[in-house]
GROMACS .gro file of C-alpha atoms in nm:
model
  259
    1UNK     CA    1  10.286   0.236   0.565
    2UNK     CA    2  10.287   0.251   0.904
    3UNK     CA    3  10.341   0.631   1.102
    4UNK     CA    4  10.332   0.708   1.410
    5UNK     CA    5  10.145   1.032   1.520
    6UNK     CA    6  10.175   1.209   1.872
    7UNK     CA    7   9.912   1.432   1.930
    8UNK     CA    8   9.985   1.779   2.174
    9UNK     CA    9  10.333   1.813   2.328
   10UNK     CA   10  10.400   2.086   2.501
   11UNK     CA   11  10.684   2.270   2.427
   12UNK     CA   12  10.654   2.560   2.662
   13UNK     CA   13  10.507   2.634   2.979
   14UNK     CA   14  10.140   2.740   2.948
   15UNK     CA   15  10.088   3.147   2.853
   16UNK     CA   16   9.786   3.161   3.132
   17UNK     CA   17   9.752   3.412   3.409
   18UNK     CA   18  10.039   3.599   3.506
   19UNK     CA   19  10.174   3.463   3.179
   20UNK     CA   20   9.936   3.674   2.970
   21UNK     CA   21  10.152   3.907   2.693
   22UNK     CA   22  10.467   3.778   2.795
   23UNK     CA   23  10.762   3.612   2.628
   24UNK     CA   24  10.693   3.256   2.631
   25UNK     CA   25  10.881   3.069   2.894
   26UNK     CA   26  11.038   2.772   2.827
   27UNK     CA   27  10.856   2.427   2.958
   28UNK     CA   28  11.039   2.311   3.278
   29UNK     CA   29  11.191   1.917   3.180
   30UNK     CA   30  11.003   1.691   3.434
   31UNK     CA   31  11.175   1.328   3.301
   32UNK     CA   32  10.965   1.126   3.551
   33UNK     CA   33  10.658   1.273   3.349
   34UNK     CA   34  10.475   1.085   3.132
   35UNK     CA   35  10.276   1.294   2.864
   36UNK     CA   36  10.032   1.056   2.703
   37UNK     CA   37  10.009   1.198   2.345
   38UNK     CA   38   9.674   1.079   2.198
   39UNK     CA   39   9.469   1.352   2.156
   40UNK     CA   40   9.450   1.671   1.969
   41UNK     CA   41   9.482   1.975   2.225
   42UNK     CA   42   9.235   2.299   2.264
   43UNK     CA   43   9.320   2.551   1.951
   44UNK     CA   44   9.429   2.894   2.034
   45UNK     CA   45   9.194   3.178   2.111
   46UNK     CA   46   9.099   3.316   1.809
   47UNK     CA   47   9.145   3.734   1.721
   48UNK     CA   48   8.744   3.766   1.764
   49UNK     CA   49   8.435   3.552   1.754
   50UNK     CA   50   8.372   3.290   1.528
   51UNK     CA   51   8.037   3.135   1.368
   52UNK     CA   52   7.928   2.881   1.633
   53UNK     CA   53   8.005   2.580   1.370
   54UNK     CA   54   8.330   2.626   1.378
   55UNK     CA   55   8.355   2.623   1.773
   56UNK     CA   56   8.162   2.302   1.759
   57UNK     CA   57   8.463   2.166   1.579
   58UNK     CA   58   8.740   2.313   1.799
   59UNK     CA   59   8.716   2.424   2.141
   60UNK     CA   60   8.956   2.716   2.202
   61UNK     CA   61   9.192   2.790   2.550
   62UNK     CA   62   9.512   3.008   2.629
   63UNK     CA   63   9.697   2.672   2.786
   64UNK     CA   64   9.752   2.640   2.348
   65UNK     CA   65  10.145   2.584   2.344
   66UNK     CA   66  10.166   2.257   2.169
   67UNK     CA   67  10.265   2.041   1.844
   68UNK     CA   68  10.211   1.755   1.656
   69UNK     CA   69  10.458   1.510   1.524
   70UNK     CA   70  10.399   1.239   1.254
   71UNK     CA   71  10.668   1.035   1.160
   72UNK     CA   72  10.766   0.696   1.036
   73UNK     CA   73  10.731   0.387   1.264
   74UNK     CA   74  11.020   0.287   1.448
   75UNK     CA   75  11.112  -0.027   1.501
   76UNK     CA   76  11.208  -0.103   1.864
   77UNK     CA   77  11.585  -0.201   1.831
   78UNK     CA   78  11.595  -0.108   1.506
   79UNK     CA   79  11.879   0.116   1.383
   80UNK     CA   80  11.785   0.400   1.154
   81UNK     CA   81  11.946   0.690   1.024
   82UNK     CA   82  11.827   1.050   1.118
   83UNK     CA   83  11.518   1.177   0.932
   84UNK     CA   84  11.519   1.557   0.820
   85UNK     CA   85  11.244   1.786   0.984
   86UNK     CA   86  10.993   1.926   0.786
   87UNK     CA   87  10.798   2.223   1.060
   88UNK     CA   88  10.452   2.331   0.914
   89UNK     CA   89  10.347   2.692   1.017
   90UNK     CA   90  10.004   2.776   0.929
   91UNK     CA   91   9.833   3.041   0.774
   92UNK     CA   92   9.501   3.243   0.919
   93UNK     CA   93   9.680   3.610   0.888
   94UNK     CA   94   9.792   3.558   1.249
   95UNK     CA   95   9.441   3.619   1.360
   96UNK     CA   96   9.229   3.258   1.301
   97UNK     CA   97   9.352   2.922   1.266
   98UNK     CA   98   9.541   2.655   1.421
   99UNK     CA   99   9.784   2.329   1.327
  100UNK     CA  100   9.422   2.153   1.328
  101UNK     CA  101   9.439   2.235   0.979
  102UNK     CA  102   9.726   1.978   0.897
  103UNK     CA  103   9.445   1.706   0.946
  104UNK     CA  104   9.464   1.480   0.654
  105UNK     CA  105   9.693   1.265   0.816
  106UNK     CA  106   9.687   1.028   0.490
  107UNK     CA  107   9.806   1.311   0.262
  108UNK     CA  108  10.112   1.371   0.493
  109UNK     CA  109  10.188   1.001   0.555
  110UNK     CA  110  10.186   0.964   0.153
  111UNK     CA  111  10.372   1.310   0.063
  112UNK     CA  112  10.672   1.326   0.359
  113UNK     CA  113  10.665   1.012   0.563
  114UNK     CA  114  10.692   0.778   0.298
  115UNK     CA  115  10.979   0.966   0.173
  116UNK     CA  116  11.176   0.947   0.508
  117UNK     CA  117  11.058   1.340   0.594
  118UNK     CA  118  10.956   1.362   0.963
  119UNK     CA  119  10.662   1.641   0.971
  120UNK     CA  120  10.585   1.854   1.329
  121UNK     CA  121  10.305   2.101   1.306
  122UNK     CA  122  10.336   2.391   1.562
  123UNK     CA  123  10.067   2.590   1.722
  124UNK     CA  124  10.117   2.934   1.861
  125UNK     CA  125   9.939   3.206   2.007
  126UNK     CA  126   9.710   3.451   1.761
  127UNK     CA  127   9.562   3.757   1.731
  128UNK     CA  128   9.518   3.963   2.033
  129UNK     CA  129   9.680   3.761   2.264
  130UNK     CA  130   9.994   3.716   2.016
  131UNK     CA  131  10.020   3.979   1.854
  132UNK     CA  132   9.908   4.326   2.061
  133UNK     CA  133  10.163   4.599   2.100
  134UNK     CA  134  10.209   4.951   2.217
  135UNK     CA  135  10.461   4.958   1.977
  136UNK     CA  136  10.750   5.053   2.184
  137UNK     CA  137  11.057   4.825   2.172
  138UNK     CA  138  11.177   4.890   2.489
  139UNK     CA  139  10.881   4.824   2.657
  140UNK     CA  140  10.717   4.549   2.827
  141UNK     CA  141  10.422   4.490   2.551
  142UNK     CA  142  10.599   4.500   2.263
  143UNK     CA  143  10.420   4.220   2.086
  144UNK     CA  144  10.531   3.881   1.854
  145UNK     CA  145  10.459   3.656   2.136
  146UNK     CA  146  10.357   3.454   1.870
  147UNK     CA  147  10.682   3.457   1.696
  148UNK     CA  148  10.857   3.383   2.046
  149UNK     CA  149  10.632   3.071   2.075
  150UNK     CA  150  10.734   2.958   1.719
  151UNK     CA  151  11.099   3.028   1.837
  152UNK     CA  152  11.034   2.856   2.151
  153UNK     CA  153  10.889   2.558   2.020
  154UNK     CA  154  11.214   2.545   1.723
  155UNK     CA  155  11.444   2.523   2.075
  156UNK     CA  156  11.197   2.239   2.177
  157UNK     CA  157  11.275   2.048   1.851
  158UNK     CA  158  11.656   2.144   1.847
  159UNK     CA  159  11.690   1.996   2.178
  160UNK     CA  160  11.432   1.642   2.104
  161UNK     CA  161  11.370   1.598   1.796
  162UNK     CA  162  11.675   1.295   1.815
  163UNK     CA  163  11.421   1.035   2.073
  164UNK     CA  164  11.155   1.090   1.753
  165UNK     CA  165  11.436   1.006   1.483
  166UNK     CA  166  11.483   1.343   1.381
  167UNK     CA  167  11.771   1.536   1.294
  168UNK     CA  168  11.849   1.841   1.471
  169UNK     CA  169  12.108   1.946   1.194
  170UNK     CA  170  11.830   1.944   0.922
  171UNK     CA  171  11.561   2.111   0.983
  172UNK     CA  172  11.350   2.276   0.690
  173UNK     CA  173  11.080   2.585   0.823
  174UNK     CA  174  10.774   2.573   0.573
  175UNK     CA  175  10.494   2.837   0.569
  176UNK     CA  176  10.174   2.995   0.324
  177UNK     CA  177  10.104   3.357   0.329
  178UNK     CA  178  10.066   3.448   0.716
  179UNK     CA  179  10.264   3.159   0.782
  180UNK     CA  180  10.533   3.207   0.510
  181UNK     CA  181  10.554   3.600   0.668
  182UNK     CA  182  10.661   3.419   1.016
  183UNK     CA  183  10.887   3.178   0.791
  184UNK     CA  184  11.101   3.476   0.659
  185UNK     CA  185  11.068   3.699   0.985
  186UNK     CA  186  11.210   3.401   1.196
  187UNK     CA  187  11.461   3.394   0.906
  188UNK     CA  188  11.605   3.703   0.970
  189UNK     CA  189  11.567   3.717   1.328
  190UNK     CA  190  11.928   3.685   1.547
  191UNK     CA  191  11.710   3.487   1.824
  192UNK     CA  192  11.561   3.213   1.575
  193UNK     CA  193  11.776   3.226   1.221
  194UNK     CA  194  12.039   2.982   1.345
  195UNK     CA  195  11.748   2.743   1.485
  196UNK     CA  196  11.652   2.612   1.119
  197UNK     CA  197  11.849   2.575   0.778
  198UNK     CA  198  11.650   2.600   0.492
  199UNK     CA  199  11.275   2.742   0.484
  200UNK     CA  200  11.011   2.715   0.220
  201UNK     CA  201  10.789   3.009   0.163
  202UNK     CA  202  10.513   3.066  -0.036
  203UNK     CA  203  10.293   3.384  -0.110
  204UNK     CA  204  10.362   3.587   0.225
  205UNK     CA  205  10.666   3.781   0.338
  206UNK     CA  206  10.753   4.045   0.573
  207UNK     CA  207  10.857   4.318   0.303
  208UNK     CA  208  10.513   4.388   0.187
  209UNK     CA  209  10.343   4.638   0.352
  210UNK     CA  210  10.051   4.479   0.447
  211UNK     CA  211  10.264   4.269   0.672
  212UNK     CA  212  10.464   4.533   0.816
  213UNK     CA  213  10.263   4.822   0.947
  214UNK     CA  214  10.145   5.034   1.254
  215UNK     CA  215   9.789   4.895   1.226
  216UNK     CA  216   9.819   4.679   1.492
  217UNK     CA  217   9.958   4.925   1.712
  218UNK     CA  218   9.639   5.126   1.692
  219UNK     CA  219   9.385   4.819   1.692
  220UNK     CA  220   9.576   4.671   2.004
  221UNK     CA  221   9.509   5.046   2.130
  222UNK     CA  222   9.143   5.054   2.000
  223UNK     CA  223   9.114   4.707   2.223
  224UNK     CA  224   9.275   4.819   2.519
  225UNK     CA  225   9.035   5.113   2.559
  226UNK     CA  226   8.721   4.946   2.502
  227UNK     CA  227   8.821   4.722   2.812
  228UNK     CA  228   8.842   4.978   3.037
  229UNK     CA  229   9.307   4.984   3.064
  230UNK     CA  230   9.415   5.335   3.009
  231UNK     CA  231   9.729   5.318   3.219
  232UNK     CA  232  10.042   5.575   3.257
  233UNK     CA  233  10.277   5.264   3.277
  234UNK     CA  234  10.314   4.986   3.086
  235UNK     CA  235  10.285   4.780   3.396
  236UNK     CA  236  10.003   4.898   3.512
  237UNK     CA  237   9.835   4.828   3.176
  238UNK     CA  238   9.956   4.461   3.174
  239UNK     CA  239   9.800   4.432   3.532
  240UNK     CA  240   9.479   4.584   3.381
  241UNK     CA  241   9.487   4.318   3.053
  242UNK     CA  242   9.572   4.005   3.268
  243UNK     CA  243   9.272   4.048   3.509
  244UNK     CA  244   9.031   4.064   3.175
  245UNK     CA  245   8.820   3.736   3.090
  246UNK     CA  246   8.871   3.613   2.785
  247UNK     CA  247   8.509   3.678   2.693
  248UNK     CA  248   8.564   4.055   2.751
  249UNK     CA  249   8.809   4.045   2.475
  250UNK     CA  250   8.549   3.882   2.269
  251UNK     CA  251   8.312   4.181   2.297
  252UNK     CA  252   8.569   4.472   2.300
  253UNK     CA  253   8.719   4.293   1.937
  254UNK     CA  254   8.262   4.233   1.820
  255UNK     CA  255   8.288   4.665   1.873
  256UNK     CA  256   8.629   4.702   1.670
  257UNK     CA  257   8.515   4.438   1.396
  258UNK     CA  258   8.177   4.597   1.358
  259UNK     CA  259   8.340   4.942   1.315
   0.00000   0.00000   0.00000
C-alpha cells in the first residue's frame, strides 16, 4: 500500500537557552511557513554518555521537540472518512531512547495503516534535562518537562491532526514500561486526561515504586553539585544550570554513573 510518512514536525517551540527546565511552550503558528518534512530530526540528549556506536547512528541536540506521522495516502480530492490516532510513546526508563525506535516503517504500514489506524510517534525530552527536580511543587524546577512535552505535543495533535486525516475525537495513547508509566500518569493528570480517550499500556505504571520515588530528587541534587550550582533560590540555580554546556552535564552524570 501506499503511506505517506512526514518526518520531524515540531510541535513546540524549541527547549534551548533560556528555555532550559522550563514548561514547554507552545510552537508559535507561522501559516506562511513551509516545514519540509523529509528527514528524521536530532534525538534528544540522552541521561549520560553513550558507547560511540550508538552516536554514530543518532546525533543528539536540545532543539528535540518533534514527531513523526505515518498514515495512509490521500488522494488529492478524494473524500475520506476520519482515521483514529494511534500515539506511540517509547520506552528507555525516561533516561535513553528516542521515537527513532519506531523505524520499521514496513511493520507499521502492515499492522495500523493498512487497517485505516493513523500512527504519530512523539519525542520528548529525557533524563536530566526532562526529568530533574528539587522536588518542591511550588517551585520553579519541579520537573516532568518531559511529561509537559508529551502533553504539549497531544494539544499539537488535538488541534491538526484533521489536515493529516485524523480524528481529533479518537485518539488512542499507547506505551511499554517507561512509556506505558507516562501513558497512565498523563491518564490521570487534569492537564492531559481529557486530551486522549483510550490508552494501551503494557508492563509500566506509575503505582509501582520504582516509578514513583525521591531518587531523582537526590540524583538531580547529586548533578547539580558536581556542576558547580549550589544556589539559595531556585532562580538563581536555574541561572546557574542554563549557562552549563551540555558536555558538562555529560561529565558531572560519567561521576554519578561511576559511583
Amino acid at each position: 500500500m501506499n503511506v505517506d510518512i512526514f518526518f520531524g514536525i515540531p510541535y513546540a517551540q524549541p527547549p534551548v537557552g533560556n528555555l532550559r527546565f522550563e514548561k514547554t511552550v507552545p510552537l508559535i503558528q507561522n501559516e506562511t511557513q513551509t516545514i519540509y518534512a523529509l528527514e528524521q530530526p536530532k534525538v534528544c540528549v540522552q541521561h549520560h554518555r553513550l558507547d560511540n556506536w550508538t552516536w554514530d547512528w543518532y546525533q543528539y541536540s536540545e532543539d528535540c521537540l518533534y514527531l513523526n506521522l505515518f498514515s495512509p495516502h490521500k488522494i488529492e480530492g478524494q473524500v475520506e472518512n476520519l482515521l483514529p490516532i494511534l500515539v506511540l510513546i517509547y520506552t528507555g526508563g525516561f533516561e535513553t531512547q528516542s521515537m527513532r525506535r519506531y523505524k520499521d516503517f514496513e511493520d507499521i504500514g502492515r499492522k495500523y495503516l493498512s487497517k485505516g489506524i493513523l500512527v504519530i510517534a512523539v519525542q520528548f525530552r529525557i533524563g536530566f534535562l526532562g526529568f530533574s527536580s528539587i522536588g518542591n511543587p511550588h517551585q520553579q524546577l519541579d520537573g516532568n518537562f518531559g511529561y509537559w512535552d508529551i502533553a504539549e505535543a497531544l494539544n499539537w495533535i488535538k488541534l491538526n491532526v484533521k489536515s493529516f486525516g485524523g480524528d481529533p475525537g479518537r485518539i488512542t495513547l499507547f506505551g511499554y514500561s517507561a512509556g506505558s508509566t507516562a501513558v497512565t500518569t498523563l491518564g490521570i493528570s487534569p492537564h492531559t486526561r481529557d486530551l486522549f480517550q483510550q490508552s494501551i499500556q503494557m508492563s509500566g505504571s506509575i503505582f509501582t515504586s520504582r516509578a514513583a520515588n525521591d531518587r531523582v530528587i537526590s540524583v538531580s541534587n547529586h548533578l547539580f553539585t558536581e556542576l558547580g550550582c549550589i544556589s539559595s533560590t531556585t532562580e538563581q540555580l536555574k541561572e546557574c544550570l542554563k549557562t552549563k554546556d551540555i558536555e558538562e552535564y555529560f561529565d558531572a552524570m560519567d561521576i554519578i554513573v561511576g559511583n
